[in-house]
XYZ file of C-alpha atoms in Angstrom:
760
model
C -36.984 30.374 -83.103
C -35.943 31.221 -79.528
C -38.968 29.516 -78.098
C -38.327 26.495 -80.271
C -34.853 26.262 -79.226
C -35.896 26.529 -75.675
C -38.558 23.835 -76.283
C -35.899 21.486 -77.691
C -33.414 22.089 -74.776
C -33.628 19.145 -72.676
C -34.298 19.351 -68.987
C -32.085 17.028 -66.888
C -33.992 14.292 -65.175
C -33.805 14.214 -61.538
C -32.968 10.730 -60.112
C -35.661 9.270 -57.954
C -34.399 8.087 -54.578
C -36.021 4.783 -53.788
C -34.565 4.309 -50.340
C -34.775 7.399 -48.310
C -33.789 5.803 -44.994
C -30.613 7.324 -43.563
C -27.476 5.405 -44.089
C -25.930 3.353 -41.448
C -22.716 5.236 -41.360
C -23.291 8.864 -41.374
C -20.509 11.252 -42.668
C -20.293 14.664 -41.180
C -18.687 17.809 -42.393
C -16.261 17.699 -39.594
C -15.139 14.371 -40.662
C -14.578 15.470 -44.232
C -12.514 18.334 -42.984
C -10.631 16.143 -40.853
C -9.948 13.669 -43.647
C -8.811 16.574 -46.101
C -6.369 17.835 -43.249
C -4.959 14.413 -42.711
C -4.461 13.618 -46.398
C -3.098 17.292 -47.015
C -5.557 17.827 -49.745
C -5.352 21.699 -49.304
C -1.772 22.221 -48.687
C 0.046 24.159 -51.188
C 3.686 24.165 -51.911
C 5.432 27.020 -50.509
C 6.298 29.841 -53.108
C 9.835 29.910 -54.275
C 12.273 32.431 -52.436
C 12.870 35.587 -54.337
C 15.933 37.643 -54.190
C 15.447 41.281 -54.640
C 18.535 43.031 -56.002
C 17.426 46.535 -56.929
C 14.947 49.150 -56.016
C 12.617 48.607 -58.790
C 12.168 44.875 -57.897
C 11.613 45.973 -54.212
C 9.030 48.452 -55.202
C 7.182 45.701 -57.504
C 7.500 43.417 -54.435
C 5.957 46.042 -52.014
C 3.285 46.663 -54.628
C 2.338 43.088 -54.922
C 2.304 42.439 -51.191
C 0.161 45.530 -50.378
C -2.134 44.567 -53.183
C -2.676 41.168 -51.609
C -3.182 42.697 -48.263
C -5.740 45.180 -49.503
C -7.511 42.520 -51.290
C -7.761 40.401 -48.138
C -9.049 43.389 -46.270
C -11.518 44.127 -49.035
C -12.800 40.569 -48.971
C -13.469 40.672 -45.236
C -13.004 44.061 -43.271
C -14.097 42.550 -39.957
C -11.180 40.093 -39.735
C -8.829 42.104 -37.597
C -5.953 39.551 -37.982
C -5.539 40.757 -41.658
C -5.186 44.331 -40.635
C -2.514 43.459 -37.885
C -0.649 41.366 -40.477
C -0.660 44.257 -42.823
C 0.424 46.854 -40.213
C 3.107 44.583 -38.886
C 4.449 43.855 -42.317
C 4.608 47.837 -43.018
C 6.233 48.128 -39.512
C 8.887 45.539 -40.507
C 9.738 47.894 -43.666
C 10.129 50.767 -41.275
C 7.045 52.290 -42.927
C 5.638 53.624 -39.575
C 3.415 56.271 -41.177
C 1.858 53.615 -43.281
C 1.385 51.110 -40.432
C -0.171 53.906 -38.331
C -2.672 54.736 -41.155
C -3.407 50.913 -41.358
C -4.150 50.874 -37.532
C -6.337 53.803 -37.711
C -8.242 52.418 -40.676
C -8.685 49.135 -38.636
C -9.890 51.129 -35.416
C -12.610 52.686 -37.687
C -13.787 49.184 -38.479
C -13.653 47.773 -34.880
C -12.566 50.404 -32.115
C -13.450 47.979 -29.190
C -10.975 45.302 -30.122
C -8.462 45.163 -27.334
C -5.674 43.287 -29.155
C -5.829 46.089 -32.014
C -5.152 48.834 -29.365
C -2.474 46.887 -27.785
C -0.667 46.058 -30.928
C -0.989 49.765 -32.046
C 0.500 51.133 -28.810
C 3.387 48.607 -28.784
C 4.322 49.621 -32.205
C 4.554 53.288 -31.248
C 6.531 52.353 -28.125
C 8.913 50.163 -30.212
C 9.452 53.134 -32.542
C 9.983 55.281 -29.442
C 7.160 57.532 -30.330
C 6.147 58.333 -26.827
C 3.524 61.106 -27.464
C 1.864 58.872 -30.227
C 1.889 55.966 -27.528
C 0.287 58.374 -24.826
C -2.245 59.587 -27.393
C -3.264 55.836 -28.114
C -3.316 54.879 -24.422
C -5.445 57.898 -23.726
C -7.908 57.108 -26.449
C -7.909 53.422 -25.528
C -8.820 54.144 -21.722
C -11.386 56.749 -22.639
C -13.304 54.299 -25.007
C -12.687 51.200 -22.876
C -12.309 52.195 -19.247
C -12.939 48.979 -17.778
C -10.147 47.044 -19.563
C -7.519 46.962 -16.726
C -4.731 45.726 -19.187
C -4.786 49.299 -20.862
C -4.366 50.990 -17.528
C -1.477 48.474 -16.352
C 0.285 49.060 -19.667
C -0.104 52.843 -19.582
C 1.094 53.439 -15.867
C 3.962 50.852 -16.526
C 5.028 53.019 -19.537
C 4.910 56.265 -17.572
C 6.928 54.822 -14.749
C 9.596 53.570 -17.030
C 9.845 56.771 -18.513
C 10.399 58.351 -15.074
C 7.211 60.552 -15.331
C 6.104 59.851 -11.657
C 3.609 62.652 -11.801
C 2.044 61.503 -15.122
C 1.760 57.976 -13.706
C 0.050 59.278 -10.660
C -2.375 61.141 -12.746
C -3.063 58.100 -14.694
C -3.712 56.158 -11.502
C -6.059 58.770 -10.255
C -8.079 58.635 -13.468
C -8.197 54.947 -13.033
C -9.266 55.128 -9.241
C -12.290 57.256 -10.271
C -13.754 54.131 -12.042
C -13.469 52.104 -8.793
C -11.622 49.048 -10.323
C -11.026 45.760 -8.381
C -8.715 45.284 -5.463
C -5.478 44.473 -7.434
C -5.691 47.905 -9.043
C -5.816 49.585 -5.607
C -2.877 47.422 -4.410
C -0.975 48.294 -7.611
C -1.526 52.131 -6.927
C -0.423 51.649 -3.168
C 2.703 49.744 -4.209
C 3.523 52.413 -6.686
C 3.354 55.142 -3.818
C 5.339 53.020 -1.431
C 7.992 52.557 -4.120
C 8.611 56.185 -3.942
C 8.295 56.436 -0.149
C 4.899 58.306 -0.131
C 3.430 56.744 2.882
C 1.006 59.504 3.548
C -0.353 59.193 -0.032
C -0.616 55.395 0.355
C -2.567 56.030 3.685
C -4.985 58.157 1.790
C -5.382 55.646 -0.937
C -6.093 52.867 1.740
C -8.696 55.227 3.161
C -10.560 55.301 -0.114
C -9.898 51.639 -0.793
C -11.646 50.260 2.358
C -14.527 52.470 1.456
C -14.892 51.293 -2.076
C -14.250 47.668 -1.089
C -15.613 47.341 2.532
C -14.389 43.805 3.400
C -12.881 42.536 6.560
C -9.599 41.562 4.734
C -9.080 45.021 3.355
C -9.506 46.531 6.747
C -6.869 43.996 8.114
C -4.442 44.907 5.278
C -4.776 48.532 6.129
C -4.120 48.034 9.815
C -1.128 45.841 8.940
C 0.171 48.601 6.640
C 0.111 51.098 9.515
C 1.677 48.510 11.908
C 4.404 47.725 9.262
C 5.423 51.320 9.043
C 5.614 51.804 12.853
C 2.238 53.617 13.196
C 1.007 51.539 16.179
C -1.660 54.117 17.320
C -3.005 54.473 13.729
C -3.107 50.753 13.358
C -5.200 50.254 16.493
C -7.451 53.077 15.428
C -8.038 51.307 12.126
C -8.948 48.154 13.998
C -11.340 49.951 16.250
C -12.831 51.633 13.254
C -13.340 48.445 11.530
C -15.140 46.900 14.623
C -17.452 49.952 14.561
C -17.930 49.961 10.717
C -19.157 46.320 10.775
C -21.224 46.531 14.064
C -22.550 43.462 15.438
C -24.566 42.190 12.542
C -21.824 41.736 9.908
C -18.883 41.106 12.220
C -16.454 38.268 11.495
C -14.075 36.412 13.668
C -11.111 37.003 11.427
C -11.227 40.670 12.321
C -11.134 40.033 16.239
C -8.429 37.413 15.704
C -6.125 39.818 13.821
C -6.872 42.573 16.356
C -6.072 40.247 19.254
C -2.937 39.230 17.623
C -1.740 42.840 17.150
C -2.440 43.647 20.736
C -0.636 40.553 21.664
C 2.560 41.812 19.764
C 2.278 45.095 21.639
C 2.200 43.021 24.975
C -1.198 44.369 25.836
C -2.542 41.155 27.232
C -5.502 42.575 29.084
C -6.721 44.263 25.993
C -6.258 40.847 24.050
C -8.420 39.198 26.798
C -11.075 41.908 26.511
C -11.243 41.703 22.733
C -11.634 37.845 22.880
C -14.395 38.234 25.465
C -16.165 40.811 23.569
C -16.069 38.754 20.396
C -17.245 35.572 22.048
C -20.118 37.318 23.426
C -21.179 38.821 20.073
C -20.380 36.003 17.512
C -22.512 32.861 17.431
C -20.677 29.741 19.033
C -20.859 27.738 15.580
C -19.060 30.681 13.765
C -16.320 31.277 16.383
C -14.376 27.979 16.401
C -11.027 29.701 15.177
C -11.605 32.554 17.641
C -12.097 30.128 20.481
C -8.986 28.198 19.509
C -6.761 31.334 19.404
C -8.224 32.471 22.738
C -7.209 29.156 24.273
C -3.724 29.340 22.827
C -3.490 32.712 24.108
C -4.432 31.874 27.496
C -2.113 28.830 27.653
C 0.792 31.201 26.789
C -0.105 34.256 28.973
C -3.072 33.535 31.039
C -4.207 31.534 34.077
C -4.428 27.854 33.226
C -7.170 27.112 35.381
C -9.249 29.936 34.227
C -9.032 28.956 30.703
C -9.653 25.202 31.381
C -12.765 26.106 33.138
C -13.909 28.191 30.099
C -13.215 25.395 27.651
C -14.745 22.630 29.947
C -17.978 24.696 30.672
C -18.343 25.341 26.941
C -17.802 21.916 25.796
C -19.872 20.480 28.722
C -22.774 22.748 27.595
C -22.611 21.221 24.023
C -22.469 17.548 25.321
C -25.415 18.296 27.585
C -27.476 19.419 24.641
C -26.541 16.333 22.694
C -27.367 13.940 25.408
C -30.638 15.708 26.093
C -31.638 15.458 22.459
C -30.776 11.530 22.442
C -30.062 9.896 25.795
C -29.159 6.700 24.008
C -26.405 8.377 22.163
C -23.557 6.497 23.880
C -20.858 8.078 21.847
C -21.902 11.543 23.221
C -21.849 10.071 26.764
C -18.244 8.807 26.159
C -16.981 12.139 25.088
C -18.801 13.690 27.949
C -17.341 11.331 30.384
C -13.843 11.759 28.981
C -14.174 15.462 29.362
C -15.309 15.449 33.045
C -12.758 12.734 34.004
C -10.033 15.106 33.120
C -11.125 18.239 34.845
C -13.913 17.372 37.454
C -13.776 15.954 40.891
C -14.864 12.265 41.514
C -18.288 12.999 42.744
C -19.167 14.902 39.501
C -17.779 12.054 37.475
C -19.814 9.566 39.434
C -22.995 11.604 38.775
C -22.319 11.588 35.130
C -21.605 7.907 35.003
C -24.705 7.201 36.975
C -26.760 9.194 34.535
C -25.201 7.413 31.607
C -25.728 3.891 32.839
C -29.307 4.795 33.587
C -30.083 4.896 29.897
C -30.553 1.132 29.439
C -31.152 -0.056 25.727
C -34.846 -0.503 25.251
C -34.511 -3.764 23.462
C -32.931 -6.807 24.731
C -30.771 -7.700 21.689
C -27.103 -8.019 22.079
C -26.211 -5.498 19.245
C -27.975 -2.707 20.988
C -25.963 -3.428 24.222
C -22.469 -3.496 22.636
C -21.749 0.119 23.198
C -23.676 0.427 26.389
C -21.640 -2.277 28.232
C -18.563 -0.200 27.609
C -20.098 2.587 30.081
C -19.969 0.034 32.844
C -16.367 -1.172 31.800
C -15.334 2.545 31.853
C -16.947 3.140 35.169
C -15.321 0.302 36.841
C -11.835 0.913 35.455
C -12.202 4.642 36.451
C -13.098 3.678 40.119
C -10.248 1.137 40.209
C -7.509 3.118 38.606
C -8.326 6.788 39.134
C -10.195 6.864 42.304
C -8.621 3.720 43.748
C -11.763 2.483 45.441
C -11.884 -1.336 45.269
C -15.159 -1.863 47.067
C -17.020 0.516 44.841
C -15.474 -1.208 41.743
C -16.814 -4.534 43.061
C -20.188 -2.887 43.377
C -20.031 -1.549 39.927
C -19.149 -4.934 38.299
C -21.761 -6.793 40.490
C -24.496 -4.179 39.443
C -23.587 -4.811 35.867
C -23.736 -8.554 36.199
C -27.168 -8.368 37.774
C -28.516 -5.912 34.995
C -27.566 -8.130 32.080
C -30.126 -10.639 30.921
C -28.058 -13.779 30.965
C -30.847 -15.973 29.698
C -30.885 -14.185 26.350
C -27.170 -13.075 26.011
C -24.164 -12.233 28.004
C -20.784 -10.593 27.669
C -17.893 -12.680 28.510
C -15.675 -9.554 28.714
C -17.437 -8.391 31.805
C -17.062 -11.815 33.618
C -13.277 -11.912 32.577
C -12.647 -8.337 33.777
C -14.479 -8.915 37.037
C -12.462 -12.086 37.693
C -9.181 -10.416 36.914
C -10.023 -7.647 39.070
C -10.482 -9.889 42.010
C -7.037 -11.610 41.274
C -5.415 -8.147 41.428
C -7.102 -7.885 44.832
C -5.562 -11.233 45.817
C -9.078 -12.571 46.033
C -8.544 -16.024 44.246
C -11.504 -17.735 45.663
C -13.704 -14.716 44.648
C -12.403 -14.890 41.161
C -12.982 -18.531 40.851
C -16.586 -18.230 42.227
C -17.245 -15.544 39.657
C -15.985 -17.691 36.785
C -17.871 -20.655 38.031
C -20.992 -18.656 38.099
C -20.474 -17.472 34.735
C -19.944 -21.018 33.327
C -23.025 -22.118 35.197
C -25.299 -19.433 34.022
C -24.071 -18.934 30.334
C -21.326 -21.229 29.150
C -19.383 -19.750 26.370
C -16.169 -20.635 24.462
C -14.552 -17.341 25.499
C -15.490 -17.841 29.129
C -14.072 -21.462 29.236
C -10.931 -20.359 27.418
C -10.369 -17.386 29.757
C -10.980 -19.606 32.939
C -8.515 -22.049 31.529
C -5.851 -19.440 30.804
C -6.260 -18.074 34.340
C -5.775 -21.515 35.953
C -2.664 -22.124 33.662
C -1.165 -18.816 34.758
C -1.720 -20.041 38.382
C -0.056 -23.395 37.534
C -3.269 -25.418 38.656
C -2.981 -28.193 36.116
C -5.403 -30.422 37.716
C -8.070 -27.569 37.616
C -7.110 -27.174 33.927
C -7.842 -30.716 33.363
C -11.120 -30.569 34.855
C -12.059 -27.334 32.954
C -10.987 -29.062 29.730
C -13.296 -31.852 30.504
C -16.187 -29.516 31.133
C -15.369 -27.510 28.153
C -15.357 -30.870 25.990
C -18.702 -31.886 27.361
C -20.107 -28.416 26.518
C -18.468 -28.376 22.980
C -17.273 -31.894 21.989
C -17.075 -30.811 18.358
C -14.333 -28.016 18.954
C -11.053 -29.613 17.520
C -9.094 -26.713 18.978
C -9.921 -27.668 22.533
C -9.145 -31.310 21.846
C -5.721 -30.325 20.459
C -5.009 -27.889 23.450
C -6.009 -30.430 26.031
C -3.527 -33.097 24.255
C -0.838 -30.468 24.052
C -1.147 -29.774 27.843
C -0.840 -33.402 28.608
C 2.323 -33.641 26.376
C 3.907 -30.728 27.923
C 3.169 -32.311 31.361
C 4.936 -35.517 30.045
C 1.912 -37.811 30.160
C 1.893 -39.023 26.501
C -0.565 -41.887 27.160
C -3.135 -39.389 28.426
C -2.431 -37.206 25.285
C -2.775 -40.160 22.950
C -6.038 -41.109 24.679
C -7.281 -37.626 24.232
C -6.570 -37.816 20.618
C -8.317 -41.155 20.179
C -11.369 -39.812 21.952
C -11.289 -36.675 19.614
C -11.081 -38.662 16.420
C -13.972 -40.881 17.560
C -16.399 -38.061 17.980
C -19.234 -38.317 15.350
C -19.123 -34.595 14.531
C -15.951 -32.152 14.445
C -15.632 -28.697 13.036
C -12.033 -29.114 11.629
C -11.198 -32.827 11.541
C -8.328 -32.385 9.236
C -6.582 -30.159 11.851
C -7.108 -32.648 14.460
C -5.789 -35.520 12.410
C -2.632 -33.714 11.525
C -1.985 -32.696 15.120
C -2.408 -36.447 16.183
C -0.054 -37.418 13.474
C 2.505 -34.732 14.254
C 2.123 -35.878 17.919
C 3.153 -39.556 17.035
C 5.996 -38.497 14.668
C 7.399 -36.287 17.691
C 7.219 -39.195 19.843
C 8.987 -41.191 17.108
C 6.153 -43.876 17.085
C 6.276 -44.602 13.381
C 4.207 -47.717 13.598
C 1.462 -45.676 15.174
C 1.800 -43.094 12.660
C 1.302 -45.585 9.870
C -1.747 -47.021 11.582
C -3.049 -43.296 11.802
C -2.459 -42.802 8.158
C -4.257 -46.102 7.304
C -7.257 -45.278 9.606
C -7.561 -41.769 7.975
C -7.417 -43.236 4.409
C -10.332 -45.519 5.414
C -12.289 -42.374 5.980
C -11.100 -40.124 3.184
C -9.310 -40.782 0.062
C -8.054 -37.162 -0.257
C -5.017 -36.785 -2.347
C -3.208 -34.623 0.073
C -3.496 -37.467 2.661
C -1.721 -39.936 0.252
C 0.937 -37.348 -0.470
C 1.452 -36.627 3.097
C 1.643 -40.534 3.849
C 4.288 -40.878 1.125
C 6.361 -38.057 2.461
C 6.269 -39.519 6.057
C 7.622 -42.722 4.769
C 10.292 -40.930 2.698
C 11.276 -38.923 5.926
C 11.937 -42.055 7.908
C 15.542 -43.219 7.809
C 15.142 -46.911 6.706
C 16.618 -48.786 3.856
C 13.409 -49.687 2.167
C 11.898 -46.143 2.461
C 11.863 -45.563 -1.312
C 10.158 -48.853 -1.963
C 7.540 -47.987 0.554
C 7.041 -44.532 -0.719
C 6.704 -45.856 -4.341
C 4.187 -48.436 -2.985
C 2.132 -45.805 -1.478
C 1.961 -43.795 -4.650
C 0.888 -46.915 -6.533
C -1.780 -47.662 -4.092
C -2.994 -43.984 -4.181
C -3.080 -44.101 -7.917
C -5.240 -47.222 -7.871
C -7.590 -45.654 -5.289
C -8.089 -42.502 -7.105
C -8.990 -44.017 -10.401
C -12.618 -43.900 -9.570
C -12.354 -40.336 -8.290
C -14.343 -37.715 -10.204
C -11.893 -34.942 -9.423
C -9.160 -35.579 -12.060
C -7.170 -32.456 -10.639
C -6.612 -34.351 -7.535
C -5.344 -37.506 -9.492
C -2.997 -35.263 -11.478
C -1.651 -33.678 -8.309
C -0.805 -37.124 -7.028
C 1.005 -38.004 -10.280
C 2.859 -34.865 -10.433
C 3.969 -35.459 -6.862
C 4.986 -38.893 -7.663
C 6.977 -37.708 -10.750
C 8.792 -35.164 -8.569
C 9.700 -38.138 -6.193
C 11.004 -40.273 -9.158
C 13.036 -37.403 -10.610
C 14.812 -37.118 -7.266
C 15.159 -40.562 -6.127
C 14.104 -42.901 -8.934
C 15.579 -44.448 -12.041
C 15.030 -43.745 -15.823
C 12.729 -46.798 -15.830
C 10.527 -45.683 -13.003
C 10.471 -42.171 -14.360
C 9.386 -43.495 -17.717
C 6.623 -45.449 -16.059
C 5.228 -42.482 -14.233
C 5.462 -40.433 -17.285
C 3.358 -42.837 -19.260
C 0.680 -42.365 -16.376
C 0.553 -38.792 -16.752
C -2.756 -37.666 -18.436
C -3.240 -35.660 -21.636
C -4.932 -32.291 -21.453
C -7.719 -31.948 -24.115
C -10.363 -29.318 -25.022
C -13.925 -30.501 -24.963
C -17.342 -28.837 -25.491
C -20.445 -29.241 -23.448
C -24.007 -28.162 -23.772
C -25.316 -25.478 -21.385
C -28.895 -25.189 -20.274
C -30.463 -22.155 -18.820
C -32.559 -22.073 -15.614
C -35.832 -22.246 -17.518
C -34.587 -25.413 -19.350
C -33.833 -23.773 -22.662
C -30.719 -24.188 -24.608
C -27.901 -21.786 -23.640
C -25.338 -22.793 -26.140
C -21.973 -24.471 -25.790
C -18.917 -23.952 -23.698
C -15.452 -25.293 -23.853
C -13.642 -26.812 -21.025
C -10.425 -28.689 -20.416
C -10.501 -32.451 -19.493
C -7.732 -34.804 -18.710
C -7.534 -38.263 -20.431
C -5.526 -40.758 -18.532
C -4.015 -43.550 -20.460
C -5.310 -46.070 -18.183
C -8.816 -44.843 -18.466
C -8.589 -44.727 -22.337
C -7.335 -48.322 -22.491
C -10.382 -49.463 -20.496
C -12.988 -47.707 -22.524
C -13.680 -49.665 -25.762
C -15.774 -47.027 -27.240
C -12.667 -44.922 -27.660
C -10.969 -47.461 -29.545
C -14.130 -47.782 -31.802
C -14.325 -44.142 -32.517
C -10.624 -43.857 -33.314
C -10.719 -46.686 -35.758
C -13.856 -45.219 -37.442
C -12.138 -41.937 -37.958
C -9.071 -43.642 -39.424
C -11.170 -45.693 -41.866
C -13.156 -42.710 -42.982
C -9.940 -40.691 -43.611
C -8.512 -43.668 -45.593
C -11.668 -43.530 -47.905
C -11.137 -39.804 -48.577
C -7.594 -40.565 -49.507
C -8.774 -43.380 -51.755
C -11.073 -41.135 -53.730
C -8.503 -38.172 -54.139
C -5.592 -40.286 -55.151
C -6.872 -43.086 -57.816
C -3.288 -44.327 -58.489
C -3.113 -46.154 -55.135
C -4.394 -49.551 -55.998
C -3.989 -51.452 -52.871
C -5.381 -50.225 -49.309
C -5.852 -51.920 -46.047
C -9.555 -52.179 -45.619
C -11.077 -52.552 -42.140
C -13.332 -55.383 -41.316
C -16.581 -55.582 -43.207
C -18.439 -55.967 -39.966
C -18.702 -52.464 -38.548
C -19.551 -54.074 -35.175
C -16.447 -56.167 -35.031
C -13.903 -54.707 -32.542
C -10.497 -53.914 -33.941
C -7.604 -56.085 -32.856
C -5.280 -53.424 -31.653
C -5.774 -49.715 -30.787
C -2.871 -47.637 -32.023
C -1.689 -44.985 -29.595
C -1.653 -42.417 -32.503
C -3.601 -42.156 -35.767
C -2.146 -41.056 -39.065
C -1.964 -37.343 -37.998
C -0.170 -38.174 -34.741
C -3.309 -37.725 -32.611
C -4.095 -39.884 -29.675
C -7.316 -41.863 -29.289
C -8.783 -39.145 -27.022
C -8.177 -36.563 -29.885
C -9.538 -38.818 -32.401
C -12.601 -39.243 -30.479
C -12.819 -35.283 -30.109
C -12.233 -34.749 -33.842
C -14.965 -37.461 -34.594
C -17.525 -35.366 -32.615
C -16.302 -32.123 -34.496
C -16.422 -33.677 -38.044
C -19.792 -35.290 -37.134
C -21.204 -31.670 -36.165
C -19.860 -30.343 -39.481
C -21.625 -33.035 -41.413
C -24.786 -32.506 -39.514
C -24.749 -28.698 -40.237
C -24.466 -29.310 -44.106
C -27.302 -31.995 -44.290
C -30.761 -31.220 -43.244
C -31.530 -34.954 -42.976
C -29.126 -35.512 -40.010
C -30.694 -33.158 -37.491
C -31.545 -35.889 -35.160
C -28.040 -37.114 -35.168
C -26.861 -33.533 -34.188
C -29.330 -33.375 -31.326
C -28.123 -36.811 -30.114
C -24.364 -35.687 -30.383
C -25.158 -32.512 -28.424
C -26.787 -34.442 -25.590
C -23.871 -36.947 -25.778
C -21.527 -34.461 -24.091
C -23.841 -34.362 -20.956
C -23.244 -37.922 -19.803
C -20.573 -40.622 -20.503
C -22.987 -43.580 -21.234
C -24.801 -41.537 -23.947
C -21.345 -40.819 -25.322
C -20.562 -44.326 -25.873
C -23.820 -45.485 -27.354
C -24.216 -42.406 -29.667
C -20.481 -42.759 -30.808
C -20.900 -46.189 -31.750
C -24.071 -45.549 -33.856
C -22.637 -42.666 -35.720
C -19.354 -44.644 -36.691
C -21.605 -47.632 -37.925
C -23.742 -45.396 -39.856
C -20.777 -43.429 -41.391
C -19.154 -46.694 -42.453
C -22.312 -48.325 -43.834
C -23.158 -45.237 -46.027
C -19.705 -45.214 -47.386
C -19.883 -48.895 -48.250
C -23.043 -48.158 -50.206
C -21.351 -45.449 -52.224
C -18.594 -47.767 -53.175
């Protein structure tokens, strides 16, 4: 029967998983736990508060709590937090014996737990059970001697109890384990608190042997110095130098030793220490030592002696650098700066001659830019420091002879040489140098410098000739033309200035023509030649139709104090608007209209303001097709365009598209509302032009918006119908050119109207 029952028992079917691929969104156990925490699924309401009124209830409460703690411990004995909570609860009930028993049971489970020992000892100290606490600390430091916290707590307890001998004994036991430096410092500070300097010295002796580091020896010596044992401190320093020897010596030890001797006014000993250290420590490791040695000599030693030491050391370093790379001009600059401060002129000249002998191997200007400053510094040194003009002239001449002027030159050298000759009151020599420079290698900087030189000398005829040479060399330089005209204006010759401006604007090629024209116009305005200014504006507008020129022209007319200035200004704005209708940059036309609108707001009437307001364009959003570099379709992009009312009135295709849109919308309304019996049909001929184009359609849209909406509706119809794919391609290409827009728009309007007629 049993076998039959077992046979009849149904085995549950295991569901077959068809799709064994991992789900797109994976749920982790961490996420489940986080959600449970956020939704507070595991939070239980707190138990109700219970008031205990008699001893029997208290005993029941204690029994219940103890049973709970014991159950928790029985479930997992290794969780020390359960033991600590249990013991602290017993401690809160003043059941010290029970708490002690719990701690002992816990130590049987995990005797290496630091927190358990600390809590146990703290409980005994709170209960003023000093012997029990000592017993616990002794057991703790015996089992875990490397835990410094036990030692610190134990010594602190003994010291607070006033048991100095016991505390010292604990420290001695601790020092046998050779702990870290802080433990030794704690022991030393303990002895010093009780004025036991000799014992502290003994501890320092052991300390520097256990931790033989330079800083510890320095601390030992400073300890002796602080307590007035100068001889002991010096002996400690000497022992430290002997202890580390020459292999492991450090500069910090010698610096501290020297400072100690300096405080004792033993300057000779300080000097001997520094020299001894510099002889035995490598130079790259003795930077601080050398710095302090220099400071010491500046304070107490012979200035010349220490400077010689410093210079010789640094000179040796620079010599090594320039030997390794003779074309390292930065190293030469540092070397020359050093010898200029401390050496005699012959030594400095020798170093300069060695430096300038390292000519760059390639005749390219970028390689010569640093090298040429060696010559400049050499010449300035001879002129300013040595005060030898003849040798300075030789340096400049040698430099000019060395440079390959056919490939490149440095205008700075020529100008410095000419300025030097002027300082020597040799004006003819300076002009000869500048003339040679312009003849060999004419440059803008040279010509400008020569002109400035003659201007300072008030030689205006020479300035005119130089300007003429400059303009022959660089006729496209607008700045030169302007400066030349300004010179003539300052001299009061306005006709020459006007002639210069006329020659300038007649040049076939200019680098900044707009600046030149502006300067010419400003010149005529300053001379109050308003007729000439108008002619200049008209000539400029024949060359360019830039909107800023028109606006400037209008502002000029407005600035003239004449009765018809407003009419002239308004006329200029009208001419500019007509001229800019064919401009492709619609932003410029918008800028003009905005400027015109501001003018009318300030000076015009309501009618003129309304007229300008009607000319302002409408900002519409359009789409255009993008094409990648390889010719493939890159999608569509949206952009903003400006539809000017004047342009919209002159484009019949916009009228046609707007009327087609209105007709189609009317057909939809007729189908949805059959009660309306009469409608106003459009002409049966789809090609017939409408009589009048309304400014707004039935929804308040302008003709331009109606055109854009027609494009959008047409795109929607194309996407829903597979048969109209050809019309979609034509509509996408229509946004690329205006002519295609007109033809395709008319075709679409005709097809939509004829299709709806057939349905009706």
